[in-house]
PDB file of C-alpha atoms in Angstrom:
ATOM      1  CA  UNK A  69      -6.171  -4.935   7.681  1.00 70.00           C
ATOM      2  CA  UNK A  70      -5.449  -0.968   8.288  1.00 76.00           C
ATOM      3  CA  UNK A  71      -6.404  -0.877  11.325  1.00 81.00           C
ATOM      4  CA  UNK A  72      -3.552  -2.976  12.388  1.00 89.00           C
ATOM      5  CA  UNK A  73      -1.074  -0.459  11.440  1.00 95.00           C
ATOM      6  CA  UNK A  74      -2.903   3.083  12.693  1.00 96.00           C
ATOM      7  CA  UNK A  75      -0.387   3.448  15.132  1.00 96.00           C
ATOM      8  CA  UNK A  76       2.668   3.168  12.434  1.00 96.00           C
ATOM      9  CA  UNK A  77       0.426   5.584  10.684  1.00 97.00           C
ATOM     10  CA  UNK A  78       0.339   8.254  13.626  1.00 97.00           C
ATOM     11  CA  UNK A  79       3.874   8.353  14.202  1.00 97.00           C
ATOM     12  CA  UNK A  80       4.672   8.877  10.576  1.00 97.00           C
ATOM     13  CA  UNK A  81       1.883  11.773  10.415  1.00 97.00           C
ATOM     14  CA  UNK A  82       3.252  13.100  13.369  1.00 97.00           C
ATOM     15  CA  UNK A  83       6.595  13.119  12.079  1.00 96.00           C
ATOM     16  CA  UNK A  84       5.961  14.945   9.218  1.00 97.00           C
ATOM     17  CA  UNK A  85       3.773  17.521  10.819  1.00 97.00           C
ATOM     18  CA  UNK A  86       0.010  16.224   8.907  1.00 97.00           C
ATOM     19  CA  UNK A  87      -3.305  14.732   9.026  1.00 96.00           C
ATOM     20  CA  UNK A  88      -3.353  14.957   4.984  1.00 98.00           C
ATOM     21  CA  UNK A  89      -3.329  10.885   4.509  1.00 98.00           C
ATOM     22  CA  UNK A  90      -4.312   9.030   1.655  1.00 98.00           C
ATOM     23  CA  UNK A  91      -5.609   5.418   2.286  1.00 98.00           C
ATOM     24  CA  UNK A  92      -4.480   3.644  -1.460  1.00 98.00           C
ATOM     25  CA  UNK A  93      -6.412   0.166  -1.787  1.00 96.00           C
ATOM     26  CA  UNK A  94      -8.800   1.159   1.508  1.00 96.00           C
ATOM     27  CA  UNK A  95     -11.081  -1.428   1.381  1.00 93.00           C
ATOM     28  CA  UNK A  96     -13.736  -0.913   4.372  1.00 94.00           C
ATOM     29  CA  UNK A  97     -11.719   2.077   5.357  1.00 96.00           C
ATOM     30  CA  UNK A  98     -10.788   0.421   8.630  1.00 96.00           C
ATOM     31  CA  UNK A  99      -7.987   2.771   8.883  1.00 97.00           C
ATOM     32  CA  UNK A 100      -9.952   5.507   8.645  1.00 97.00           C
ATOM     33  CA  UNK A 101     -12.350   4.488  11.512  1.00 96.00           C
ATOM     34  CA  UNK A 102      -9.261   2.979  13.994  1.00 96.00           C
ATOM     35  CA  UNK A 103      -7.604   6.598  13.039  1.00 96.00           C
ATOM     36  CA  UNK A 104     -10.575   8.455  14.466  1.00 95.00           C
ATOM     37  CA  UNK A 105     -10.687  11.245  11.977  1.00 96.00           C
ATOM     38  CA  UNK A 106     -11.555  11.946   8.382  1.00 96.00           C
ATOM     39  CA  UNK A 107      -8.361  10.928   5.826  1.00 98.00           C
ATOM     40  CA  UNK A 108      -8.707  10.432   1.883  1.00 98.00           C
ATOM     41  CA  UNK A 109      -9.893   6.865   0.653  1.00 98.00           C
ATOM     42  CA  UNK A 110      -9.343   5.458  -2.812  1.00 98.00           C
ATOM     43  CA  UNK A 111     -10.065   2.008  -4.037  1.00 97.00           C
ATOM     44  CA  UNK A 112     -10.728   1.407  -7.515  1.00 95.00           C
ATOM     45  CA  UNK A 113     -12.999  -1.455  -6.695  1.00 92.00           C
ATOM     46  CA  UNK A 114     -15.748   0.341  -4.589  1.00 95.00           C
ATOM     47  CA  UNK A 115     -18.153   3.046  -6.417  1.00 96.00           C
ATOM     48  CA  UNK A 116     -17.969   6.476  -5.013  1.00 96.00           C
ATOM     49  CA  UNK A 117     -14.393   5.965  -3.921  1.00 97.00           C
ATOM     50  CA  UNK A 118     -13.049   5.369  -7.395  1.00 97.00           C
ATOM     51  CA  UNK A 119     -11.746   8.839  -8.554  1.00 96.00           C
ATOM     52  CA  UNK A 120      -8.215   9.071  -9.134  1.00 95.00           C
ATOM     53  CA  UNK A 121      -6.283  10.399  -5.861  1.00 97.00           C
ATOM     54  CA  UNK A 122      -5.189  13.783  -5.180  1.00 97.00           C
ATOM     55  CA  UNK A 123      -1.772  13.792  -3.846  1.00 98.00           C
ATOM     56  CA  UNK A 124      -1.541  13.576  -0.321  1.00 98.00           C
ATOM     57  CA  UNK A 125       1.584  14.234   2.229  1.00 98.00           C
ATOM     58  CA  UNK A 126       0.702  10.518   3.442  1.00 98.00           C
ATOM     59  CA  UNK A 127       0.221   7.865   1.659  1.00 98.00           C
ATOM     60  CA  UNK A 128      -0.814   4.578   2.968  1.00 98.00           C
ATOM     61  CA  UNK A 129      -0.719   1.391   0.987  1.00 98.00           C
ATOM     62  CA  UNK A 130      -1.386  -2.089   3.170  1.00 96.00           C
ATOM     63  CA  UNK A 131      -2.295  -4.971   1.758  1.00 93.00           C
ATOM     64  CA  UNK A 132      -2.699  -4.060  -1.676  1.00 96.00           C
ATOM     65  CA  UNK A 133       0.485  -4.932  -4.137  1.00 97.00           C
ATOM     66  CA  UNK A 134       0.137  -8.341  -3.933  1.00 97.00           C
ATOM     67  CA  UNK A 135      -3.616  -8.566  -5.322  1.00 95.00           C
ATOM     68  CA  UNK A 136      -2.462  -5.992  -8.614  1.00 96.00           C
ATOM     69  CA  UNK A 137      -2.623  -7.839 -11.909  1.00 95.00           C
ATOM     70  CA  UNK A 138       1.229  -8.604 -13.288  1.00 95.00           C
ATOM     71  CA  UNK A 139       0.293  -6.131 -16.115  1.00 97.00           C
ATOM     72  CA  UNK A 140      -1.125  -3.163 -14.624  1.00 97.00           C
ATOM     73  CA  UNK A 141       1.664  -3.266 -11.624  1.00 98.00           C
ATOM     74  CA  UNK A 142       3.456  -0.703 -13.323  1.00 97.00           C
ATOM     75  CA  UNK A 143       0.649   1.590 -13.970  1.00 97.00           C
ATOM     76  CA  UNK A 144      -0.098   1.344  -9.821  1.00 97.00           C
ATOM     77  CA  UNK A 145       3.536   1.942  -8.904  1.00 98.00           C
ATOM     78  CA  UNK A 146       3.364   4.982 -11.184  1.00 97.00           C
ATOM     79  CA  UNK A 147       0.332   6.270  -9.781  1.00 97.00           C
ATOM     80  CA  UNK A 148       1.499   5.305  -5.941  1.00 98.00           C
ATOM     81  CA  UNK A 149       4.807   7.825  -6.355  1.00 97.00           C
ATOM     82  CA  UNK A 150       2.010  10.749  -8.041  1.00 98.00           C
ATOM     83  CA  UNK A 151       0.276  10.920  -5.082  1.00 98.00           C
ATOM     84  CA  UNK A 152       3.235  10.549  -2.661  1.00 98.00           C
ATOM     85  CA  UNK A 153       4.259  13.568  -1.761  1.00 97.00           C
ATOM     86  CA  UNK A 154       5.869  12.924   1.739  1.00 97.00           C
ATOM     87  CA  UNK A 155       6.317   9.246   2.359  1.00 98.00           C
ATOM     88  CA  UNK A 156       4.343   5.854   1.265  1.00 98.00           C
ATOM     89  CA  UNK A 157       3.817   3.430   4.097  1.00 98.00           C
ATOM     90  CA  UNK A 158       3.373   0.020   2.127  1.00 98.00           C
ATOM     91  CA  UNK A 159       2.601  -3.467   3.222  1.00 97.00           C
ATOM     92  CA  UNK A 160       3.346  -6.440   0.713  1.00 97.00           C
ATOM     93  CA  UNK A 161       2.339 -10.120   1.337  1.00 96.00           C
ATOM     94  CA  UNK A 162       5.084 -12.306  -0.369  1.00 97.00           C
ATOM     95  CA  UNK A 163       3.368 -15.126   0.929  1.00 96.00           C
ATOM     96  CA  UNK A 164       0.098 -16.905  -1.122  1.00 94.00           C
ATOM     97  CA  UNK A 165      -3.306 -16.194   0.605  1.00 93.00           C
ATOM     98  CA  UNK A 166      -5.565 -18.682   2.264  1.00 93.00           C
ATOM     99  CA  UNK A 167      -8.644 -17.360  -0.390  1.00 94.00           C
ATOM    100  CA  UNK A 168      -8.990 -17.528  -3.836  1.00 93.00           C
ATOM    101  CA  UNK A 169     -10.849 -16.180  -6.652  1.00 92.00           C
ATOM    102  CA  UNK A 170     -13.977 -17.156  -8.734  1.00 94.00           C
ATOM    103  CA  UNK A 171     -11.918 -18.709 -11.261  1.00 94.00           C
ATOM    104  CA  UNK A 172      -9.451 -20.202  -9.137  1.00 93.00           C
ATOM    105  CA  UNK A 173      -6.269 -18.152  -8.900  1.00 93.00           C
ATOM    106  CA  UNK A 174      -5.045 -16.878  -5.286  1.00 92.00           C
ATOM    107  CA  UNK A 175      -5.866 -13.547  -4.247  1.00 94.00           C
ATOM    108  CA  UNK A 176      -2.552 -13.203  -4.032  1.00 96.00           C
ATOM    109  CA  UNK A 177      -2.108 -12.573  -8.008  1.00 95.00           C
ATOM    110  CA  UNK A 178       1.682 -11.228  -7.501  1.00 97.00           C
ATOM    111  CA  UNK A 179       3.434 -13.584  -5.104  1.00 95.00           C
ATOM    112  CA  UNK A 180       7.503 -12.840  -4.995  1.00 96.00           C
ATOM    113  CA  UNK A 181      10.368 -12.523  -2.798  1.00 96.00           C
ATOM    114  CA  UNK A 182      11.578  -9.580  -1.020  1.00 96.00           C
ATOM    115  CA  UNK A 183      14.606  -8.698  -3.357  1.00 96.00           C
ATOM    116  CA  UNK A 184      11.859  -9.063  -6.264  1.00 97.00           C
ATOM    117  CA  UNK A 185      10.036  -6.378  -5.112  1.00 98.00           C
ATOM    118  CA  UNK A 186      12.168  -4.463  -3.430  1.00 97.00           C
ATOM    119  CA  UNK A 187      13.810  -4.244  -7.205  1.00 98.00           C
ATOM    120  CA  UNK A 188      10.441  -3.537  -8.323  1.00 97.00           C
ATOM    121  CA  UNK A 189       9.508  -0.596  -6.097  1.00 97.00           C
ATOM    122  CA  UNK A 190      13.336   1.162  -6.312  1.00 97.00           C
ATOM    123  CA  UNK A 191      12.465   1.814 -10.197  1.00 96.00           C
ATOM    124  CA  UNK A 192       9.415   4.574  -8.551  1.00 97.00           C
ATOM    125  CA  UNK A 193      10.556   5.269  -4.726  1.00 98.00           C
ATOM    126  CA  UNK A 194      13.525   5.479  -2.859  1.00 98.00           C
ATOM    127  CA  UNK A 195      13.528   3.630   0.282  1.00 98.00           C
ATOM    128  CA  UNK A 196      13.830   4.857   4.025  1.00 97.00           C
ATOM    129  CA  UNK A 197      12.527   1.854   5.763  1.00 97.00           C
ATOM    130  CA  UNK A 198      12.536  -2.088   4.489  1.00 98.00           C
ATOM    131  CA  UNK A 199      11.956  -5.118   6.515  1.00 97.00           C
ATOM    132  CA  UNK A 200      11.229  -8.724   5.468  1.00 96.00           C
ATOM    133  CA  UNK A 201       9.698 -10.983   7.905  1.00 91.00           C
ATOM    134  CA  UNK A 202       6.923 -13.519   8.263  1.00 86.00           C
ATOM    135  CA  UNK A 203       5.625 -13.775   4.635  1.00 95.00           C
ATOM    136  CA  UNK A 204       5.373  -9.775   5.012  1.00 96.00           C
ATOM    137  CA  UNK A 205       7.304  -6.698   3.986  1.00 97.00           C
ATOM    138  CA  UNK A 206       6.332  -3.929   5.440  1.00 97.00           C
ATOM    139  CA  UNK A 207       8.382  -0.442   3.808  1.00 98.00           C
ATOM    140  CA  UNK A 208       8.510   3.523   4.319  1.00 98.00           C
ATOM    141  CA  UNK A 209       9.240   5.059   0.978  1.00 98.00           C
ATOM    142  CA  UNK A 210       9.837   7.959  -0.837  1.00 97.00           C
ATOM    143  CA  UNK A 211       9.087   9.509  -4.062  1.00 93.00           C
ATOM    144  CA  UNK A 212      12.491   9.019  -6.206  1.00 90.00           C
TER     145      UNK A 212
END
């Protein structure tokens, strides 16, 4: 799913003058790879790419929210505005996903409205960019 927003990505790099981008939640890295250059990965779920973060001027967060447990939501928003120190580029699915889990639940653990998260994410980031569309928000933020 990165991939499909490296060119999003670019611009906002550009913008702000950096190639010092964090992937948050990368997955198979396919943002890395469409990028066509090294950036920092972190995903909790895949050895070797499992340290905490450094902070990075970049921060890139697509398709991850809606698959955070209720309870440790928090604990990810918290960690999302230590390692933003430019701008967060976030992706949420508000929509449920076709897929679901060994014991049943969608993959989509967190599935709410815009204005829900949107009040969610204002208690970590302020917000530059916000638009709600097709079972998608898609967001430019910064640390509050």
């Amino acid at each position: 799913i990165g991939h499909n927003w490296a060119a999003m990505v670019r611009n906002l790099a550009q913008r702000l003058g950096t190639s010092d981008i964090l992937d948050y939640g990368c997955g198979k890295r396919t943002l890395e790879r469409e990028l066509g250059f090294a950036i920092k990965n972190y995903d909790p779920a895949l050895e070797g790419l499992d340290d905490p973060p450094h902070p990075a001027a970049l921060v890139v967060c697509t398709d991850v929210m809606e698959h955070i447990e209720r309870d440790c939501l928090e604990a990810v928003l918290t960690d999302l505005a230590r390692v933003t120190r430019g701008l967060c580029f976030m992706t949420i699915a508000t929509r449920p996903a076709k897929k679901t889990l060994p014991d049943g639940r969608n993959t989509h653990l967190i599935v709410e409205n815009s204005r829900w998260w949107l009040q969610t994410i204002i208690e970590f980031f302020d917000v530059e960019f916000w638009q709600a569309s097709q079972g998608e928000i898609v967001c430019i933020l910064k640390p509050s």
